[in-house]
Amino acid sequence: MNKKKKKIKNIKIYNILNNKNNKKYENKIIKTKGWIKTKRKSKIGIIFIEINDGSCLNNLQIVIKKKKIKNYNNKIKKINNGCSIIIKGKLKKNKKNLKYEINAIKLKILGKIKNAKKYPISPKYHSLEFLRKISHLRPRTKIFGAISRIRSSLIFYLHKYLQKKKFFLINTPILTSLDTEGHSKMFKIENKKKNFFNKKTYLTVSGQLNLESYSCSLSKVYNIGPVFRAENSNTKKHLAEFWMLETEIAFSNLKNIINLSKNLLSYSFKKILKNNYEDILFLNEKSNNKIKNLKHIKNIINKKYIIISYNKIIKILKKEKIFKKNKIKWGINISNKHEKFLTEKYFKKAIIIKNFPKKIKPFYMKTNKDKKTVSCIDIILPKIGEIIGGSEREYKLKNLDKNIKKKLLKKKKYKWYRELRKFGTIPHSGFGLGIERILMYITNLNNIRDVIAFPKYPNNINF
């Protein structure tokens, strides 16, 4: 009987280069797939190409010798940067640099670059501004491969932590007739068929109110999904479409959500630092503002925060001469300039500000005993600003109705939300976490448009 040849399985580049695995493949015939990143030819005719399949930061070198591959001249002439290929060959350790490489015995081209001169992702340096114009191709660069892997890990670990803590995932709606914040700028949905929903319909700014209805039954719930703001803002920290993690917890207070926020961030950052270390280090080295020993991430892992009241923040700002022109007084919003000063110069670490004035916060927040402030927090990180906003929710119907009236909102619109207070109400609280803002902090990148796959902002809806 003829023995069947063993089928050679495709191996990801991450597994080939990973120290735990590569020895078992050493000096064996293996197969891998990927895209060509570089190509060069030696004086003696040996071709060296580097390929990557997206599974890790580093490329794998392929050595192609004329005698070892059939149709050498025909195939090698056709491959260039960007081509997708399948390579079969022997994995060996390079004697000079001790790195693993494949000595090719077979090469198959899957996807050619039809016009190499027009292919925009060449091996040279490309600015982030240029790459934003080709968002569909920028994942092929090393920097956006790293960002994408970190983003994937972040969302996975956020899910994992909350699932471990017995939170239930609730997919809240994207279409809504209700403004969560009360006076947000929302994208209106236009339908050819009039009165499709029999109400004015918008893209949601938050799934919070919907989550509250489920927390009043399942106790601990969360959602991760896109939200939308129609603010005509072109800053480095704003998008028209972005992603939020939102949680709602029954029978909880402000202390509970402060602890949950700190623990959630600490767990996620620790896991990402361990599993995406090469990606994080690469991005930090590429950054204009390198951070020694990735201290910014380690501070969050170690839960190094200053917890301080809004009242004390105002007293601190009043004493600073640089803010006299800004007329610091109780009742103002904490601006980006204030946040930058507090986190980078005064405290030099992340801060949690609590108990803001009632008049500058949304209607759903619980009023404190002083009647002037609400039981809420903002978590502010150096260079990034606010990444988490949360509060105790007003669970007494009488007080909620007062808030709705003071904010000049229409009571009828919030009928179902008010009914949560009528039928078995309970103290509850929650927070929202901006995924892109967190990614800016981890990656040390300055523009939010670079940490989301297809950024949407004023005058940009190409994808």
Short mmCIF file of C-alpha atoms in Angstrom, two decimals:
data_model
loop_
_atom_site.label_atom_id
_atom_site.label_comp_id
_atom_site.label_asym_id
_atom_site.label_seq_id
_atom_site.Cartn_x
_atom_site.Cartn_y
_atom_site.Cartn_z
CA MET A 1 0.00 0.00 0.00
CA ASN A 2 1.14 3.50 -0.84
CA LYS A 3 1.64 5.64 2.20
CA LYS A 4 -0.27 8.90 2.08
CA LYS A 5 1.88 11.98 2.24
CA LYS A 6 1.40 14.01 5.38
CA LYS A 7 -0.39 17.24 4.60
CA ILE A 8 1.67 20.21 5.65
CA LYS A 9 -0.48 22.57 7.70
CA ASN A 10 -0.28 26.30 7.37
CA ILE A 11 1.46 27.89 10.38
CA LYS A 12 0.90 31.47 11.48
CA ILE A 13 3.98 33.69 11.61
CA TYR A 14 3.33 34.40 15.29
CA ASN A 15 3.74 30.67 16.03
CA ILE A 16 6.86 30.41 13.87
CA LEU A 17 8.59 33.30 15.65
CA ASN A 18 7.25 32.57 19.13
CA ASN A 19 10.00 31.21 21.37
CA LYS A 20 7.66 28.63 22.84
CA ASN A 21 6.92 27.06 19.47
CA ASN A 22 9.68 27.68 16.96
CA LYS A 23 12.05 24.95 18.11
CA LYS A 24 9.54 22.25 17.26
CA TYR A 25 9.46 23.54 13.66
CA GLU A 26 13.23 24.03 13.34
CA ASN A 27 14.82 22.18 10.37
CA LYS A 28 11.40 20.97 9.25
CA ILE A 29 9.45 21.68 6.08
CA ILE A 30 6.63 24.10 6.91
CA LYS A 31 4.13 26.28 5.03
CA THR A 32 2.95 29.81 5.73
CA LYS A 33 1.00 32.59 4.00
CA GLY A 34 1.18 36.36 4.05
CA TRP A 35 1.84 39.63 2.27
CA ILE A 36 5.24 40.74 1.06
CA LYS A 37 6.58 43.73 2.99
CA THR A 38 10.09 44.04 1.52
CA LYS A 39 12.13 42.50 -1.29
CA ARG A 40 15.86 42.73 -1.99
CA LYS A 41 18.36 40.87 -4.13
CA SER A 42 21.96 40.00 -3.24
CA LYS A 43 24.91 40.26 -5.63
CA ILE A 44 24.94 36.49 -6.03
CA GLY A 45 21.26 36.34 -7.00
CA ILE A 46 19.66 35.28 -3.70
CA ILE A 47 16.30 36.96 -3.13
CA PHE A 48 15.30 37.97 0.38
CA ILE A 49 11.67 38.85 1.06
CA GLU A 50 9.91 39.59 4.35
CA ILE A 51 6.29 38.61 4.82
CA ASN A 52 3.67 39.28 7.47
CA ASP A 53 0.24 37.75 8.03
CA GLY A 54 -1.00 40.19 10.70
CA SER A 55 -0.67 37.71 13.58
CA CYS A 56 2.26 39.60 15.13
CA LEU A 57 4.43 42.68 14.77
CA ASN A 58 7.55 41.09 13.32
CA ASN A 59 8.05 39.96 9.73
CA LEU A 60 9.37 36.55 8.70
CA GLN A 61 12.29 36.45 6.27
CA ILE A 62 12.10 34.12 3.28
CA VAL A 63 15.32 33.13 1.47
CA ILE A 64 14.82 32.26 -2.21
CA LYS A 65 17.66 30.60 -4.11
CA LYS A 66 17.50 30.03 -7.85
CA LYS A 67 18.42 26.34 -7.65
CA LYS A 68 15.81 25.58 -5.00
CA ILE A 69 12.64 26.89 -6.72
CA LYS A 70 11.10 25.88 -10.02
CA ASN A 71 10.23 28.69 -12.46
CA TYR A 72 12.52 30.98 -10.45
CA ASN A 73 12.78 33.67 -13.12
CA ASN A 74 9.04 33.78 -13.95
CA LYS A 75 7.83 33.87 -10.34
CA ILE A 76 10.40 36.17 -8.80
CA LYS A 77 9.89 38.80 -11.50
CA LYS A 78 6.19 38.96 -10.64
CA ILE A 79 6.43 39.35 -6.87
CA ASN A 80 6.77 42.72 -5.24
CA ASN A 81 5.73 44.61 -2.14
CA GLY A 82 2.07 43.97 -1.31
CA CYS A 83 1.66 40.63 -3.13
CA SER A 84 0.01 37.82 -1.20
CA ILE A 85 1.84 34.48 -1.39
CA ILE A 86 2.08 30.95 -0.02
CA ILE A 87 5.58 29.81 0.91
CA LYS A 88 6.77 26.27 1.56
CA GLY A 89 10.27 25.59 2.84
CA LYS A 90 12.63 24.58 5.63
CA LEU A 91 12.71 26.67 8.82
CA LYS A 92 16.26 27.46 9.86
CA LYS A 93 18.03 29.76 12.27
CA ASN A 94 20.20 32.40 10.62
CA LYS A 95 23.79 31.95 11.86
CA LYS A 96 24.53 35.68 11.88
CA ASN A 97 21.51 37.20 13.63
CA LEU A 98 20.08 33.98 15.16
CA LYS A 99 16.64 34.80 13.76
CA TYR A 100 14.41 32.17 12.18
CA GLU A 101 13.86 32.24 8.42
CA ILE A 102 12.45 29.93 5.75
CA ASN A 103 14.57 28.58 2.92
CA ALA A 104 11.92 28.40 0.23
CA ILE A 105 11.34 25.34 -1.96
CA LYS A 106 7.95 26.39 -3.31
CA LEU A 107 6.29 29.79 -3.86
CA LYS A 108 2.75 30.43 -5.05
CA ILE A 109 1.39 33.90 -5.84
CA LEU A 110 -2.21 34.41 -4.69
CA GLY A 111 -2.76 38.12 -5.30
CA LYS A 112 -0.59 40.30 -7.52
CA ILE A 113 -0.09 44.05 -7.38
CA LYS A 114 -1.27 45.07 -10.84
CA ASN A 115 0.53 48.40 -10.86
CA ALA A 116 3.34 48.55 -8.33
CA LYS A 117 3.94 52.27 -8.94
CA LYS A 118 0.38 53.10 -7.88
CA TYR A 119 0.38 50.88 -4.77
CA PRO A 120 0.38 53.45 -1.93
CA ILE A 121 1.79 51.25 0.87
CA SER A 122 5.47 51.22 -0.04
CA PRO A 123 8.17 50.23 2.51
CA LYS A 124 9.05 53.90 3.11
CA TYR A 125 7.68 56.02 5.97
CA HIS A 126 4.09 57.27 5.63
CA SER A 127 2.62 59.99 7.85
CA LEU A 128 -0.50 59.25 9.88
CA GLU A 129 -2.23 62.12 8.07
CA PHE A 130 -1.58 60.45 4.70
CA LEU A 131 -2.71 57.03 5.95
CA ARG A 132 -6.06 58.44 7.15
CA LYS A 133 -6.88 59.10 3.49
CA ILE A 134 -6.53 55.39 2.71
CA SER A 135 -8.14 53.80 5.76
CA HIS A 136 -8.89 50.63 3.76
CA LEU A 137 -5.17 50.03 3.13
CA ARG A 138 -3.53 51.42 6.27
CA PRO A 139 -3.99 48.14 8.26
CA ARG A 140 -1.16 46.79 6.03
CA THR A 141 1.35 49.05 7.77
CA LYS A 142 3.18 47.93 10.89
CA ILE A 143 1.77 50.75 13.00
CA PHE A 144 -1.88 50.01 12.20
CA GLY A 145 -1.36 46.29 12.59
CA ALA A 146 -0.14 47.00 16.13
CA ILE A 147 -3.05 49.37 16.88
CA SER A 148 -5.59 46.82 15.61
CA ARG A 149 -4.21 43.98 17.72
CA ILE A 150 -4.21 46.17 20.84
CA ARG A 151 -7.79 47.31 20.19
CA SER A 152 -8.92 43.71 19.74
CA SER A 153 -7.24 42.72 23.03
CA LEU A 154 -8.71 45.67 24.92
CA ILE A 155 -12.28 44.84 23.95
CA PHE A 156 -11.71 41.14 24.66
CA TYR A 157 -10.35 41.78 28.17
CA LEU A 158 -13.09 44.28 29.02
CA HIS A 159 -15.62 41.59 28.11
CA LYS A 160 -13.68 38.93 29.98
CA TYR A 161 -13.44 40.89 33.22
CA LEU A 162 -17.12 41.80 33.28
CA GLN A 163 -18.19 38.28 32.39
CA LYS A 164 -16.04 36.95 35.24
CA LYS A 165 -17.85 39.34 37.57
CA LYS A 166 -21.21 37.96 36.38
CA PHE A 167 -22.24 40.95 34.28
CA PHE A 168 -24.67 40.17 31.45
CA LEU A 169 -24.12 41.60 27.96
CA ILE A 170 -27.14 43.51 26.66
CA ASN A 171 -27.10 44.77 23.07
CA THR A 172 -28.76 48.17 23.29
CA PRO A 173 -30.36 49.79 20.22
CA ILE A 174 -28.58 52.14 17.83
CA LEU A 175 -31.86 53.73 16.65
CA THR A 176 -33.70 55.74 19.28
CA SER A 177 -36.32 58.43 19.80
CA LEU A 178 -34.77 59.53 23.10
CA ASP A 179 -31.83 61.76 23.95
CA THR A 180 -29.98 60.20 26.88
CA GLU A 181 -28.14 63.35 27.88
CA GLY A 182 -31.15 65.63 27.42
CA HIS A 183 -29.65 68.25 25.10
CA SER A 184 -27.23 66.35 22.83
CA LYS A 185 -26.56 67.04 19.17
CA MET A 186 -27.93 63.93 17.49
CA PHE A 187 -27.96 62.56 13.95
CA LYS A 188 -31.55 62.46 12.70
CA ILE A 189 -32.65 59.47 10.60
CA GLU A 190 -34.36 60.50 7.36
CA ASN A 191 -36.75 57.96 5.79
CA LYS A 192 -38.26 58.04 2.30
CA LYS A 193 -41.41 56.59 3.80
CA LYS A 194 -42.87 59.23 6.10
CA ASN A 195 -43.55 58.33 9.72
CA PHE A 196 -41.78 54.95 9.45
CA PHE A 197 -41.51 54.81 13.25
CA ASN A 198 -44.26 57.37 13.80
CA LYS A 199 -41.67 59.39 15.78
CA LYS A 200 -38.57 61.43 15.15
CA THR A 201 -35.71 58.94 15.14
CA TYR A 202 -32.01 59.42 15.80
CA LEU A 203 -28.70 57.58 16.11
CA THR A 204 -28.12 57.01 19.81
CA VAL A 205 -25.64 58.98 21.89
CA SER A 206 -25.70 56.33 24.63
CA GLY A 207 -27.32 53.02 25.54
CA GLN A 208 -27.44 53.95 29.23
CA LEU A 209 -31.18 54.41 29.67
CA ASN A 210 -31.88 51.10 27.94
CA LEU A 211 -29.30 49.36 30.11
CA GLU A 212 -30.96 50.73 33.23
CA SER A 213 -34.16 48.85 32.38
CA TYR A 214 -32.22 45.56 32.34
CA SER A 215 -30.24 46.35 35.49
CA CYS A 216 -33.63 46.58 37.24
CA SER A 217 -34.03 42.87 36.55
CA LEU A 218 -30.62 41.28 35.94
CA SER A 219 -28.74 43.49 38.44
CA LYS A 220 -25.38 43.75 36.61
CA VAL A 221 -25.38 44.51 32.87
CA TYR A 222 -23.14 46.08 30.26
CA ASN A 223 -22.85 46.89 26.57
CA ILE A 224 -20.01 47.62 24.14
CA GLY A 225 -21.07 49.30 20.94
CA PRO A 226 -21.03 52.38 18.69
CA VAL A 227 -22.55 55.71 19.68
CA PHE A 228 -22.91 58.92 17.68
CA ARG A 229 -22.54 62.67 18.24
CA ALA A 230 -23.40 65.30 15.64
CA GLU A 231 -21.05 67.93 17.09
CA ASN A 232 -19.19 69.85 14.39
CA SER A 233 -15.86 69.24 16.10
CA ASN A 234 -12.49 68.71 14.42
CA THR A 235 -10.35 68.25 17.53
CA LYS A 236 -7.91 65.37 17.99
CA LYS A 237 -10.17 63.85 20.66
CA HIS A 238 -13.57 63.84 18.93
CA LEU A 239 -15.32 61.59 16.42
CA ALA A 240 -18.84 61.52 15.03
CA GLU A 241 -18.93 57.74 15.56
CA PHE A 242 -17.07 56.06 18.39
CA TRP A 243 -17.34 53.08 20.72
CA MET A 244 -18.38 52.96 24.36
CA LEU A 245 -18.42 50.43 27.13
CA GLU A 246 -21.39 51.15 29.40
CA THR A 247 -22.30 49.44 32.66
CA GLU A 248 -25.32 49.61 34.95
CA ILE A 249 -25.36 48.03 38.39
CA ALA A 250 -28.38 47.60 40.66
CA PHE A 251 -28.09 48.09 44.43
CA SER A 252 -24.88 50.12 44.01
CA ASN A 253 -23.46 53.53 44.84
CA LEU A 254 -20.64 55.86 43.79
CA LYS A 255 -18.01 53.96 45.76
CA ASN A 256 -18.95 50.75 43.94
CA ILE A 257 -18.48 52.24 40.46
CA ILE A 258 -15.19 53.90 41.44
CA ASN A 259 -13.85 50.52 42.54
CA LEU A 260 -15.26 48.74 39.48
CA SER A 261 -13.73 51.32 37.13
CA LYS A 262 -10.29 51.07 38.73
CA ASN A 263 -10.32 47.26 38.81
CA LEU A 264 -11.60 46.95 35.25
CA LEU A 265 -8.88 49.24 33.89
CA SER A 266 -6.16 47.62 36.00
CA TYR A 267 -7.09 44.11 34.82
CA SER A 268 -7.36 45.08 31.14
CA PHE A 269 -4.11 47.07 31.09
CA LYS A 270 -2.21 44.28 32.85
CA LYS A 271 -3.40 41.68 30.34
CA ILE A 272 -2.69 43.92 27.34
CA LEU A 273 0.81 44.79 28.58
CA LYS A 274 1.57 41.08 28.88
CA ASN A 275 0.02 39.89 25.61
CA ASN A 276 0.66 42.93 23.39
CA TYR A 277 3.99 44.03 24.80
CA GLU A 278 5.84 44.15 21.45
CA ASP A 279 3.05 46.18 19.84
CA ILE A 280 2.90 48.66 22.73
CA LEU A 281 6.69 49.05 22.85
CA PHE A 282 6.82 49.60 19.07
CA LEU A 283 4.15 52.33 19.19
CA ASN A 284 5.79 53.98 22.19
CA GLU A 285 9.14 54.10 20.37
CA LYS A 286 7.45 55.61 17.30
CA SER A 287 5.77 58.28 19.41
CA ASN A 288 7.11 61.80 19.73
CA ASN A 289 6.47 61.64 23.48
CA LYS A 290 8.07 58.39 24.60
CA ILE A 291 7.29 57.27 28.14
CA LYS A 292 10.09 55.57 30.05
CA ASN A 293 9.36 51.96 31.05
CA LEU A 294 5.74 52.38 29.85
CA LYS A 295 5.10 54.05 33.21
CA HIS A 296 1.75 55.45 32.06
CA ILE A 297 0.34 51.92 31.68
CA LYS A 298 1.88 50.63 34.91
CA ASN A 299 0.35 53.51 36.89
CA ILE A 300 -3.14 52.40 35.83
CA ILE A 301 -2.33 48.76 36.60
CA ASN A 302 -1.24 49.85 40.10
CA LYS A 303 -4.41 51.99 40.46
CA LYS A 304 -2.52 55.22 41.12
CA TYR A 305 -5.25 57.85 41.18
CA ILE A 306 -6.00 60.96 43.14
CA ILE A 307 -9.67 61.01 44.23
CA ILE A 308 -10.80 64.57 44.84
CA SER A 309 -14.03 66.57 44.93
CA TYR A 310 -15.01 69.21 42.41
CA ASN A 311 -15.04 71.79 45.25
CA LYS A 312 -11.35 71.16 46.01
CA ILE A 313 -10.45 71.26 42.32
CA ILE A 314 -11.94 74.74 42.02
CA LYS A 315 -9.94 75.90 45.06
CA ILE A 316 -6.73 74.57 43.49
CA LEU A 317 -7.42 76.24 40.13
CA LYS A 318 -8.27 79.56 41.81
CA LYS A 319 -4.79 79.70 43.34
CA GLU A 320 -3.07 79.28 39.99
CA LYS A 321 -2.15 82.56 38.28
CA ILE A 322 -2.34 81.05 34.79
CA PHE A 323 -6.10 80.60 35.14
CA LYS A 324 -7.06 84.05 36.47
CA LYS A 325 -8.07 85.23 33.02
CA ASN A 326 -10.43 82.27 32.69
CA LYS A 327 -12.48 83.45 35.69
CA ILE A 328 -12.38 80.28 37.72
CA LYS A 329 -15.53 80.04 39.78
CA TRP A 330 -17.75 77.36 41.26
CA GLY A 331 -20.18 76.02 38.66
CA ILE A 332 -17.91 76.09 35.59
CA ASN A 333 -17.07 73.00 33.53
CA ILE A 334 -13.58 71.62 33.95
CA SER A 335 -11.96 72.42 30.59
CA ASN A 336 -9.25 70.51 28.67
CA LYS A 337 -6.69 73.07 29.82
CA HIS A 338 -7.68 72.52 33.45
CA GLU A 339 -7.49 68.73 33.05
CA LYS A 340 -4.05 68.98 31.43
CA PHE A 341 -2.74 71.18 34.24
CA LEU A 342 -4.15 68.96 37.00
CA THR A 343 -2.95 65.61 35.61
CA GLU A 344 0.39 66.65 34.08
CA LYS A 345 1.66 69.44 36.33
CA TYR A 346 -0.17 69.57 39.66
CA PHE A 347 -0.86 65.91 40.58
CA LYS A 348 1.22 64.31 37.78
CA LYS A 349 -1.09 61.30 37.69
CA ALA A 350 -4.64 60.24 36.85
CA ILE A 351 -7.41 61.85 38.87
CA ILE A 352 -10.99 60.99 39.78
CA ILE A 353 -13.11 64.09 40.29
CA LYS A 354 -16.40 63.55 42.10
CA ASN A 355 -19.55 65.49 43.01
CA PHE A 356 -19.94 68.03 40.21
CA PRO A 357 -22.47 70.90 40.26
CA LYS A 358 -25.98 69.74 39.44
CA LYS A 359 -26.57 72.42 36.81
CA ILE A 360 -23.77 71.20 34.49
CA LYS A 361 -24.67 67.49 34.62
CA PRO A 362 -27.52 65.45 33.02
CA PHE A 363 -30.99 65.03 34.51
CA TYR A 364 -30.59 61.35 35.48
CA MET A 365 -27.88 61.89 38.12
CA LYS A 366 -28.76 61.61 41.80
CA THR A 367 -28.72 64.86 43.77
CA ASN A 368 -26.51 64.95 46.86
CA LYS A 369 -27.71 66.10 50.29
CA ASP A 370 -26.31 69.60 49.68
CA LYS A 371 -28.86 69.99 46.81
CA LYS A 372 -26.13 71.70 44.75
CA THR A 373 -24.09 68.74 43.54
CA VAL A 374 -24.75 65.32 42.06
CA SER A 375 -23.18 61.98 42.99
CA CYS A 376 -20.93 61.45 39.98
CA ILE A 377 -17.34 60.94 38.85
CA ASP A 378 -15.09 61.79 35.92
CA ILE A 379 -11.87 59.79 35.54
CA ILE A 380 -9.21 61.90 33.83
CA LEU A 381 -5.91 60.61 32.45
CA PRO A 382 -2.80 62.65 31.59
CA LYS A 383 -2.65 63.83 27.94
CA ILE A 384 -6.03 62.26 27.14
CA GLY A 385 -8.55 63.88 29.48
CA GLU A 386 -11.82 62.26 30.50
CA ILE A 387 -12.08 58.54 29.76
CA ILE A 388 -14.89 57.54 32.14
CA GLY A 389 -17.99 59.37 33.30
CA GLY A 390 -20.35 57.78 35.79
CA SER A 391 -22.89 58.46 38.50
CA GLU A 392 -25.50 57.21 40.86
CA ARG A 393 -28.81 57.37 39.01
CA GLU A 394 -31.79 59.24 40.45
CA TYR A 395 -34.06 56.35 41.44
CA LYS A 396 -36.90 58.27 43.14
CA LEU A 397 -39.63 59.31 40.72
CA LYS A 398 -40.42 62.56 42.51
CA ASN A 399 -36.81 63.74 42.31
CA LEU A 400 -36.42 62.55 38.71
CA ASP A 401 -39.48 64.53 37.63
CA LYS A 402 -38.01 67.64 39.26
CA ASN A 403 -34.80 67.17 37.32
CA ILE A 404 -36.65 66.66 34.03
CA LYS A 405 -38.58 69.87 34.64
CA LYS A 406 -35.48 71.91 35.58
CA LYS A 407 -33.67 70.74 32.45
CA LEU A 408 -36.67 71.82 30.32
CA LEU A 409 -37.24 68.31 28.98
CA LYS A 410 -40.56 66.84 27.89
CA LYS A 411 -41.91 64.50 30.54
CA LYS A 412 -43.91 62.45 27.99
CA LYS A 413 -40.77 61.47 26.11
CA TYR A 414 -39.37 59.79 29.19
CA LYS A 415 -42.51 57.86 30.09
CA TRP A 416 -40.97 54.37 29.99
CA TYR A 417 -37.85 55.58 31.81
CA ARG A 418 -40.00 57.07 34.56
CA GLU A 419 -41.89 53.78 34.89
CA LEU A 420 -38.67 52.11 36.03
CA ARG A 421 -39.03 54.33 39.12
CA LYS A 422 -42.70 53.43 39.53
CA PHE A 423 -42.33 49.68 39.51
CA GLY A 424 -39.88 48.24 42.04
CA THR A 425 -37.24 51.00 41.90
CA ILE A 426 -33.82 50.48 43.45
CA PRO A 427 -30.64 52.51 44.01
CA HIS A 428 -28.39 51.93 41.02
CA SER A 429 -25.38 53.42 39.27
CA GLY A 430 -23.24 53.09 36.18
CA PHE A 431 -20.58 54.56 33.94
CA GLY A 432 -19.49 54.93 30.32
CA LEU A 433 -15.92 54.30 29.11
CA GLY A 434 -14.61 55.63 25.80
CA ILE A 435 -12.81 52.84 23.94
CA GLU A 436 -10.89 55.17 21.61
CA ARG A 437 -9.74 57.45 24.42
CA ILE A 438 -8.37 54.43 26.31
CA LEU A 439 -6.56 53.30 23.16
CA MET A 440 -5.00 56.74 22.72
CA TYR A 441 -3.58 56.42 26.23
CA ILE A 442 -2.26 52.87 25.75
CA THR A 443 -0.74 53.48 22.30
CA ASN A 444 0.59 56.96 23.12
CA LEU A 445 -0.96 58.32 19.91
CA ASN A 446 -2.19 61.91 19.76
CA ASN A 447 -5.14 61.67 17.37
CA ILE A 448 -8.32 59.66 18.01
CA ARG A 449 -8.73 59.14 14.24
CA ASP A 450 -5.82 56.70 14.33
CA VAL A 451 -7.27 54.26 16.90
CA ILE A 452 -10.52 53.41 15.09
CA ALA A 453 -10.71 51.42 11.84
CA PHE A 454 -12.73 53.87 9.75
CA PRO A 455 -12.87 57.32 11.41
CA LYS A 456 -15.98 59.45 10.88
CA TYR A 457 -15.71 63.19 11.47
CA PRO A 458 -16.93 66.41 9.78
CA ASN A 459 -16.43 66.25 5.99
CA ASN A 460 -15.23 62.64 6.14
CA ILE A 461 -17.61 59.76 5.37
CA ASN A 462 -15.62 58.00 2.63
CA PHE A 463 -15.99 54.49 4.02
#
